[in-house]
Short mmCIF file of C-alpha atoms in Angstrom, two decimals:
data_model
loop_
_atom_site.label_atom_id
_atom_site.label_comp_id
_atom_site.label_asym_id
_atom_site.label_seq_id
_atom_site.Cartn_x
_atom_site.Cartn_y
_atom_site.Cartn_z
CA UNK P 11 24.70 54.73 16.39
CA UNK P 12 24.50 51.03 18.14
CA UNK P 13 21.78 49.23 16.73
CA UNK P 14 19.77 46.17 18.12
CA UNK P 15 18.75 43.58 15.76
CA UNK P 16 17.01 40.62 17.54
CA UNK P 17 18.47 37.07 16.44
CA UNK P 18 16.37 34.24 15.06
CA UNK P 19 18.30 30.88 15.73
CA UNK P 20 18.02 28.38 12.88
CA UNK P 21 15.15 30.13 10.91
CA UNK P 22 12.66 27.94 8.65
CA UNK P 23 12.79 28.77 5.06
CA UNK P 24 9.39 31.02 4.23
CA UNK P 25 9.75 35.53 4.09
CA UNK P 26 10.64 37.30 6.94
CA UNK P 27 10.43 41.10 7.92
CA UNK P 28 13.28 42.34 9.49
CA UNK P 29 13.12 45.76 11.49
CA UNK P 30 16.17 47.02 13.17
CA UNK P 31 15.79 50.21 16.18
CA UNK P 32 18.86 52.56 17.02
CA UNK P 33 19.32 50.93 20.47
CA UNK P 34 20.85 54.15 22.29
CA UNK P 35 18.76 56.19 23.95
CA UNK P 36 18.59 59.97 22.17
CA UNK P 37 15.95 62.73 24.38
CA UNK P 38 16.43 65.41 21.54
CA UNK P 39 16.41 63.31 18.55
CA UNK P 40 13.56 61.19 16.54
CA UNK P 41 14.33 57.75 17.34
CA UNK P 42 16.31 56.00 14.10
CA UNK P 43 14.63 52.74 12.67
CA UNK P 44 14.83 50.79 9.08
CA UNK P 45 13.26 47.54 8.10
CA UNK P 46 13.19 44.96 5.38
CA UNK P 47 12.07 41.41 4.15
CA UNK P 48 14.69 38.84 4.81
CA UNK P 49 13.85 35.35 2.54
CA UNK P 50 15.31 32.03 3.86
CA UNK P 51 15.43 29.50 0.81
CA UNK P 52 15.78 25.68 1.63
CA UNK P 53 17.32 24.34 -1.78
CA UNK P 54 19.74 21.27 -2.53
CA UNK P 55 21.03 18.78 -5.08
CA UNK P 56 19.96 15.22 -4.09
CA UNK P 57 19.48 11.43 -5.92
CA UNK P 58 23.55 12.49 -8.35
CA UNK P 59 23.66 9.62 -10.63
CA UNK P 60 25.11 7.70 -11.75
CA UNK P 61 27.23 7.54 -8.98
CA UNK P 62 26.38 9.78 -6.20
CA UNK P 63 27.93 10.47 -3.06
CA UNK P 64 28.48 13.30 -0.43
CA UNK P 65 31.28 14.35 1.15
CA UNK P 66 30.26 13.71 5.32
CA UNK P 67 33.04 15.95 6.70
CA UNK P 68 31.07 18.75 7.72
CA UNK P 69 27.80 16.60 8.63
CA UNK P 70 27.21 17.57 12.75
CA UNK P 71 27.76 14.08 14.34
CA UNK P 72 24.78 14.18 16.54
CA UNK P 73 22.37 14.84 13.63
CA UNK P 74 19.59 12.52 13.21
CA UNK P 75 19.77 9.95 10.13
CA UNK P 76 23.72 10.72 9.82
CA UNK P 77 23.61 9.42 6.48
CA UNK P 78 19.58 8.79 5.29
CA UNK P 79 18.10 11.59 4.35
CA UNK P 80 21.25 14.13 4.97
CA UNK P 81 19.14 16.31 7.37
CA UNK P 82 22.52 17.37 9.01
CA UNK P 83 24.87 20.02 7.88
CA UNK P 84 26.53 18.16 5.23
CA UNK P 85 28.23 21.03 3.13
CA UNK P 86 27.99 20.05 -0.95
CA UNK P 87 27.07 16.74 -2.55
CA UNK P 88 29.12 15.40 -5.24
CA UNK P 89 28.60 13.53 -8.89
CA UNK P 90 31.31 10.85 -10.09
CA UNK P 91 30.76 11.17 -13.77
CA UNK P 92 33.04 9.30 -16.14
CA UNK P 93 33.80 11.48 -19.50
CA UNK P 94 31.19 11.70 -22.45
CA UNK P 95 28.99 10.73 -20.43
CA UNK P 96 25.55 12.00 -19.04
CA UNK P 97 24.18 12.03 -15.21
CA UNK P 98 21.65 13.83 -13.29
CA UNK P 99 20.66 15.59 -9.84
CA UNK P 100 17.42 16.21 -8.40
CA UNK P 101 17.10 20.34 -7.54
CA UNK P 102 14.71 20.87 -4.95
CA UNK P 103 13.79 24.53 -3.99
CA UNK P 104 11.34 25.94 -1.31
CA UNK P 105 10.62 28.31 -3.46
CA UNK P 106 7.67 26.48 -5.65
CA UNK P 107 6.57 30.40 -7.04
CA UNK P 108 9.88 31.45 -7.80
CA UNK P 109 12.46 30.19 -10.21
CA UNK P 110 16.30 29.40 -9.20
CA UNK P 111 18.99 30.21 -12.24
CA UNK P 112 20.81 27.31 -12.74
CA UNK P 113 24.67 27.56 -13.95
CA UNK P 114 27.74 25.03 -14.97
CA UNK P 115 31.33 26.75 -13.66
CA UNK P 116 32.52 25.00 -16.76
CA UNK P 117 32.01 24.90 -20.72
CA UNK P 118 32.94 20.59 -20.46
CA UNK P 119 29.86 20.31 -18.21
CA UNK P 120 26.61 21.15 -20.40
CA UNK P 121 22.94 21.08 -18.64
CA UNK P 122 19.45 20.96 -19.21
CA UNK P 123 17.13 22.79 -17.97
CA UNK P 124 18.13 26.22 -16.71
CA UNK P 125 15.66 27.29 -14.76
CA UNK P 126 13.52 25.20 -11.70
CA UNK P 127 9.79 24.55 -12.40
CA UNK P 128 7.75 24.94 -9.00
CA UNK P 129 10.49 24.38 -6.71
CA UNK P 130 12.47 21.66 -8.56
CA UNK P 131 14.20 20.71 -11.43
CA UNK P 132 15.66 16.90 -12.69
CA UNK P 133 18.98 18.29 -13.93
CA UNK P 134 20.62 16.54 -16.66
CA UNK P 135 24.13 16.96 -17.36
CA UNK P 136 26.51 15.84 -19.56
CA UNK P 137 30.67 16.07 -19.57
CA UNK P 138 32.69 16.34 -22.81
CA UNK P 139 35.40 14.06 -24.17
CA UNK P 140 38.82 14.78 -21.65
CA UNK P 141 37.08 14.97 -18.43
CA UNK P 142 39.58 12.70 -16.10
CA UNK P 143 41.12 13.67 -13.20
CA UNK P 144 42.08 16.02 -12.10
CA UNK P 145 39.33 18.26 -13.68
CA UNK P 146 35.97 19.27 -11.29
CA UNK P 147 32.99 21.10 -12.21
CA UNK P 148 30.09 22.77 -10.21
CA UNK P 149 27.16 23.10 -10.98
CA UNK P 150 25.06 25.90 -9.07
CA UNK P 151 21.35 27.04 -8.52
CA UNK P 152 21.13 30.90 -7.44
CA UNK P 153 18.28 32.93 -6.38
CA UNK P 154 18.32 36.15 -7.68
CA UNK P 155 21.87 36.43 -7.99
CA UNK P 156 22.94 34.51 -4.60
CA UNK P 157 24.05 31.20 -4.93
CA UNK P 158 22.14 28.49 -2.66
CA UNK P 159 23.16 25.28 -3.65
CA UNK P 160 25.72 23.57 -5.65
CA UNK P 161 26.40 20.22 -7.05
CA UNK P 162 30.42 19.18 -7.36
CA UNK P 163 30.79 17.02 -10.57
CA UNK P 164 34.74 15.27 -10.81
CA UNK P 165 35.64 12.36 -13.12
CA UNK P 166 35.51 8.76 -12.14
CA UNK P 167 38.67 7.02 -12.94
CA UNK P 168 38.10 3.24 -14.45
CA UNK P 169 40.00 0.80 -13.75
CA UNK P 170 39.72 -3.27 -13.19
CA UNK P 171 41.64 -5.15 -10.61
CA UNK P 172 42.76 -9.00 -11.26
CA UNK P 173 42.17 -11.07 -8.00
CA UNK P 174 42.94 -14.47 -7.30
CA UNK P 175 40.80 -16.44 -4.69
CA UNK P 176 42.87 -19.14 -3.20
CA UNK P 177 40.61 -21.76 -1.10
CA UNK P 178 43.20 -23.77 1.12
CA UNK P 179 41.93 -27.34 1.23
CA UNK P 180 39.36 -27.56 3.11
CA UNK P 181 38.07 -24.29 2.77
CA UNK P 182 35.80 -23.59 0.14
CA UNK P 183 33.54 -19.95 -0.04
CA UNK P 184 34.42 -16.88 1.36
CA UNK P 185 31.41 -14.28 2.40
CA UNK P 186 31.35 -10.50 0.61
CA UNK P 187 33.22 -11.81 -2.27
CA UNK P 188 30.15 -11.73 -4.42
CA UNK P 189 29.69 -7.72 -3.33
CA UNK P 190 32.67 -5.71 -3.73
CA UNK P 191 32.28 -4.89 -7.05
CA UNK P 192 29.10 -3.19 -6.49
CA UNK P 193 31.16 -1.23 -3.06
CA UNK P 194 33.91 -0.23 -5.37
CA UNK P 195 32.14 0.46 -8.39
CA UNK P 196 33.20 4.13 -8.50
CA UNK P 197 36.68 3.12 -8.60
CA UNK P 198 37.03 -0.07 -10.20
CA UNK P 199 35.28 -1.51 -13.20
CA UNK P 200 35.10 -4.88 -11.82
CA UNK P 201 36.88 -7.27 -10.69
CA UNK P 202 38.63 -10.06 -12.82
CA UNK P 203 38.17 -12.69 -9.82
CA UNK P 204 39.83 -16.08 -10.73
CA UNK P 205 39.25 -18.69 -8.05
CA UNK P 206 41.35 -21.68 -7.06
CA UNK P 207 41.78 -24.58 -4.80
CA UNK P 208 45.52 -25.08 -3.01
CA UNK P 209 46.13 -28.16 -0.83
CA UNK P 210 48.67 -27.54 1.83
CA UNK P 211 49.75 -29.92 3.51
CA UNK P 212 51.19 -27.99 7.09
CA UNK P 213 47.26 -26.68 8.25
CA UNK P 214 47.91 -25.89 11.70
CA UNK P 215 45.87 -27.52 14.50
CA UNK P 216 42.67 -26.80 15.25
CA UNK P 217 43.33 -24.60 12.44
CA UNK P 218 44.34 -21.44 14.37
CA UNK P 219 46.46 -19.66 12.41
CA UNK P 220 49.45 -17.52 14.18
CA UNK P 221 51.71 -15.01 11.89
CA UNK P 222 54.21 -17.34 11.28
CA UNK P 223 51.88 -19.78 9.80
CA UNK P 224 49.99 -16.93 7.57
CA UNK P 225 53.54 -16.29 6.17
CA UNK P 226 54.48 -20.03 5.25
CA UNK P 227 50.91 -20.16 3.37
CA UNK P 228 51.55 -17.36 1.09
CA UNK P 229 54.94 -18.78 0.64
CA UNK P 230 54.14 -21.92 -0.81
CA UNK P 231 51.18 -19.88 -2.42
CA UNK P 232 53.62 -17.48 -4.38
CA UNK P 233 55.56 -21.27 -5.24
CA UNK P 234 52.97 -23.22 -6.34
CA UNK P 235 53.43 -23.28 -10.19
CA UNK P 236 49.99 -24.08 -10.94
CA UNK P 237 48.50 -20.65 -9.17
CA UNK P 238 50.52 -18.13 -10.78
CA UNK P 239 50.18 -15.79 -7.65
CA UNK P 240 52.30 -12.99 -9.55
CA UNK P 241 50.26 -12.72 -12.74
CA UNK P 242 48.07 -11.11 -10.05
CA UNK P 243 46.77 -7.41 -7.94
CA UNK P 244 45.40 -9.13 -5.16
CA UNK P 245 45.75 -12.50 -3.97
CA UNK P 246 42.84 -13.65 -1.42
CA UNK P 247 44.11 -16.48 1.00
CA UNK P 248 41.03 -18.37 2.13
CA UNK P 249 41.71 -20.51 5.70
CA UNK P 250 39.96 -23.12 7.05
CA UNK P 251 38.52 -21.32 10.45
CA UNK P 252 37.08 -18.79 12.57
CA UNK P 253 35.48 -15.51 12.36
CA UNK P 254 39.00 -13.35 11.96
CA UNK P 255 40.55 -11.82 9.98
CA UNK P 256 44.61 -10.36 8.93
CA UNK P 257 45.87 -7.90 6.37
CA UNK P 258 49.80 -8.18 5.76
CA UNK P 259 51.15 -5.65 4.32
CA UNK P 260 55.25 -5.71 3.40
CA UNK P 261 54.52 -8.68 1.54
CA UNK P 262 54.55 -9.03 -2.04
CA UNK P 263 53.77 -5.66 -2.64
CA UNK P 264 51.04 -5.98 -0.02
CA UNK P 265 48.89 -7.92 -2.44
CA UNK P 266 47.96 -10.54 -0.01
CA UNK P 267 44.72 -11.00 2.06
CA UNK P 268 44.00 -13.43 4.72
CA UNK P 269 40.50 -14.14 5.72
CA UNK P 270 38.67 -17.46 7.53
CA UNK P 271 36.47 -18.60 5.75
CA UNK P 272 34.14 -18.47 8.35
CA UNK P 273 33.77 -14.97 8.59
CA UNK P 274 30.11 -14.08 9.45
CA UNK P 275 30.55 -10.10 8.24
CA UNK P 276 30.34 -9.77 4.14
CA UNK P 277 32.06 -7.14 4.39
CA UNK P 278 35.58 -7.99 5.99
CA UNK P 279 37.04 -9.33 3.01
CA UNK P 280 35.69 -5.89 1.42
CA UNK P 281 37.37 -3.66 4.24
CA UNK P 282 40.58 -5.46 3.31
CA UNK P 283 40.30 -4.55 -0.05
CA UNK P 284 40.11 -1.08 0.93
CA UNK P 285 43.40 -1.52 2.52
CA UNK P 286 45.09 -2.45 -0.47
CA UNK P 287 43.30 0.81 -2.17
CA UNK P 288 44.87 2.71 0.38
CA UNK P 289 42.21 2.98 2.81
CA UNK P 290 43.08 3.39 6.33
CA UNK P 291 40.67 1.59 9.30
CA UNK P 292 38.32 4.33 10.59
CA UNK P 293 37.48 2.85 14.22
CA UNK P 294 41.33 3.75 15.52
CA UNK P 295 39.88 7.23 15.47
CA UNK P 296 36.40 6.26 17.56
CA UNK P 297 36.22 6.19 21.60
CA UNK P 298 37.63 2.89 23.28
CA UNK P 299 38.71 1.36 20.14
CA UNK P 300 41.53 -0.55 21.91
CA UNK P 301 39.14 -2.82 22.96
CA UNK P 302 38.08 -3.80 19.59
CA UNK P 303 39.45 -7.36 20.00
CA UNK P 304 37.25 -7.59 23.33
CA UNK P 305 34.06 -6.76 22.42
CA UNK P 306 32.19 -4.49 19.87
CA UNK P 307 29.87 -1.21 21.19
CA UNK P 308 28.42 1.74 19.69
CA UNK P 309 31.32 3.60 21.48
CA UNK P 310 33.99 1.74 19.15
CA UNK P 311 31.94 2.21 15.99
CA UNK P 312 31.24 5.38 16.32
CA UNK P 313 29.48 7.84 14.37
CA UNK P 314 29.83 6.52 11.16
CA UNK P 315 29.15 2.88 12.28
CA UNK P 316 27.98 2.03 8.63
CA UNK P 317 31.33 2.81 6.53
CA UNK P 318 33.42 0.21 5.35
CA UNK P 319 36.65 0.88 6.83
CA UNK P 320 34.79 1.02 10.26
CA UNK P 321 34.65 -2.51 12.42
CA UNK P 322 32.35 -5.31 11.21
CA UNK P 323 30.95 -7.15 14.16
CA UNK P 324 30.23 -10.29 14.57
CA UNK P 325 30.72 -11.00 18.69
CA UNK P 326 30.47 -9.13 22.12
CA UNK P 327 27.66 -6.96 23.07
CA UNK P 328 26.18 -6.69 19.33
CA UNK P 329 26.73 -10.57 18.80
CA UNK P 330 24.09 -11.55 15.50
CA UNK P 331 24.41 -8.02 14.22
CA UNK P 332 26.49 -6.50 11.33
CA UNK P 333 27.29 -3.44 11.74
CA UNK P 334 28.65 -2.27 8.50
CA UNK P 335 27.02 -1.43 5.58
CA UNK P 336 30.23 -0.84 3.41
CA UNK P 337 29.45 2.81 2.97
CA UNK P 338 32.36 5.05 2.62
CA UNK P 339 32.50 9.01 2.20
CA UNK P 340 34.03 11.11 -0.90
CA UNK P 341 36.91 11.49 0.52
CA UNK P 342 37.69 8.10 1.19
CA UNK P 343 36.61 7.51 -3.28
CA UNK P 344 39.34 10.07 -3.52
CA UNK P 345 41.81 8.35 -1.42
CA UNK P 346 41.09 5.02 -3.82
CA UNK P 347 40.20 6.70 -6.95
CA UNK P 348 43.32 8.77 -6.90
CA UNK P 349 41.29 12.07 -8.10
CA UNK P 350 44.01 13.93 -6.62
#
C-alpha cells in the first residue's frame, strides 16, 4: 500500500509519536495504520582542549553567529592533541534522564567517564606514546546504540620557526608581531624571533616602495654580513611607510615578508605568515573581491570575515575597523600542520 506520513521540518529535540495511515482509499477493507515514538536528541562535543577547533565546511553560511556559539550545521568538531598527552571535551546531551554510551574508535585514545551524568559529561582523554600524524581518533556518544555525536581527535605536529625581524632605518615596530605565536600555536611551538636594525642607504622617496625597490632591499638584506639572512625560515622586512603590505614569493625560497611599518591591522604581518605555511588568501573566493585595493565591504569579506587569510581592513567604507580576528578553520591547521 502507499502510505502518508506527515513531515515535521526541523523538529526540536523532546519524544514524539509518530502514526502513519495507509493513504489509498480501500471500501472492503479495514483501513491499515501503525504508530510509534520517534525521540530527537540534541547532543554535541564543545570547549576540545587544549586546542580546539571545528572544521566550518559544512556550517550553512547564512546561520546566525557563523562561528560563536556554532548554532549552524557545522558537521564534527575536532581536538589537536599532541602524543602522551591528555585533553578534554564538554558532552552535552538533551537527554538529562537518560545516559549516552560513550566510545574511543581507538585503543591509543583512552577516556574517562563512559557514561553522561544528567545530560553531560567533561570527557577526559588521553593519547598514548606514537600518536603523530597521520593517525586520527573519534571519539563517539551513542544513544541506545545510534551514534549522535562525535569528537575527531588527530595529532598536533610541533615545530618552531626561526624569524628574523629586519627594521630598515627608520622604521622601528611592526604591529601583530607580538601575536602570532598565540594564532599559530597549533602548528608551531613558537617562534624564535630575532630582531635587527639595517640602514640602507637607497630609501625611496616619500618612501613608496615599488617592486623593484622591495627586491634591491632584500638584496642588500641577504648581503649584509652582520644579519645572517640565511641562518633563517622567515625573514620580516620592516619599511618605513604606509598601511600596505607585499608577499614575494620566488625569492629565497619565499622566506621573505614585506610589511610598512605602519600597518594599522595586527594581523597582516600574521596573514603573511600564513602564506609562507602554505595558506592561500580566502577573499579571492568572496563577491567583488577585485576591488579589494578600492575599498573594503562586507561583500569582499565575506562569510568568514574573521579568518586570517581573509582581508584585514584598514580604509574604505569600514575605515577604523579591523576586520579580522585571525581565526582560521581545520582545514586550513591541516594545510599548515601538514596532518596529511
Amino acid at each position: 500500500p502507499a502510505w502518508y506520513i506527515p513531515s515535521l521540518e526541523t523538529p526540536k529535540h523532546g519524544v514524539y509519536t509518530v502514526k502513519a495511515e495507509d493513504a489509498e482509499s480501500h471500501a472492503f477493507k479495514t483501513k491499515l495504520s501503525d504508530s510509534g515514538k520517534m525521540t530527537v536528541i540534541r547532543a554535541d562535543f564543545v570547549n576540545a582542549s587544549p586546542y580546539g577547533f571545528d572544521d566550518y565546511t559544512g556550517w550553512n553560511s547564512e546561520s546566525e553567529d557563523y562561528y560563536g556559539d556554532r548554532k549552524g550545521l557545522c558537521r564534527w568538531p575536532y581536538a589537536s592533541v599532541k602524543e602522551n598527552a591528555q585533553g578534554q571535551s564538554l558532552l552535552i546531551s538533551s537527554l538529562e534522564d537518560e545516559e549516552l554510551d560513550i566510545a574511543s574508535s581507538t585503543q591509543e585514545i583512552t577516556f574517562n567517564p563512559k557514561k553522561t551524568v544528567n545530560g553531560e559529561a567533561t570527557v577526559k582523554f588521553t593519547t598514548q606514546v606514537g600518536w603523530v600524524c597521520p593517525n586520527e581518533g573519534t571519539l563517539t556518544a551513542a544513544y541506545k546504540g545510534t551514534e549522535v555525536a562525535k569528537l575527531t581527535v588527530v595529532p598536533f605536529k610541533q615545530q618552531t620557526r626561526t624569524l628574523l625581524v629586519v627594521y630598515v632605518y627608520p622604521a622601528s615596530s611592526i604591529a601583530g608581531l607580538g601575536g602570532i605565536d598565540s594564532i599559530f600555536k597549533q602548528c608551531v611551538v613558537n617562534f624564535e624571533i630575532t630582531p635587527k636594525t639595517f640602514s640602507y642607504s637607497n630609501n625611496p622617496v616619500d618612501n613608496v616602495w615599488e617592486e623593484s625597490d622591495l627586491d634591491a632591499v632584500r638584496l642588500a638584506v641577504e648581503k649584509d654580513i652582520g644579519l645572517q639572512a640565511n641562518k633563517y625560515e622567515s625573514v620580516i622586512l620592516v619599511l618605513p611607510g604606509e598601511c600596505e603590505y607585499f608577499s614575494k614569493k620566488g625569492h629565497s625560497g619565499g622566506k621573505f615578508i614585506w610589511v610598512y611599518d605602519h600597518c594599522c591591522c595586527p594581523f597582516v604581518l600574521p596573514h603573511e605568515v600564513g602564506h609562507q605555511l602554505g595558506l592561500g588568501d580566502l577573499y579571492i573566493k568572496n563577491p567583488d573581491w577585485d576591488n579589494i585595493a578600492i575599498y573594503i565591504t562586507d561583500s569582499i569579506l565575506g562569510k568568514d570575515r574573521h579568518n586570517l587569510m581573509n582581508s584585514c581592513g584598514c580604509k574604505g567604507t569600514l575605515l577604523g575597523q579591523c576586520t579580522n580576528e585571525g581565526r582560521l578553520r581545520y582545514n586550513q591547521w591541516k594545510t599548515a600542520n601538514k596532518l596529511r
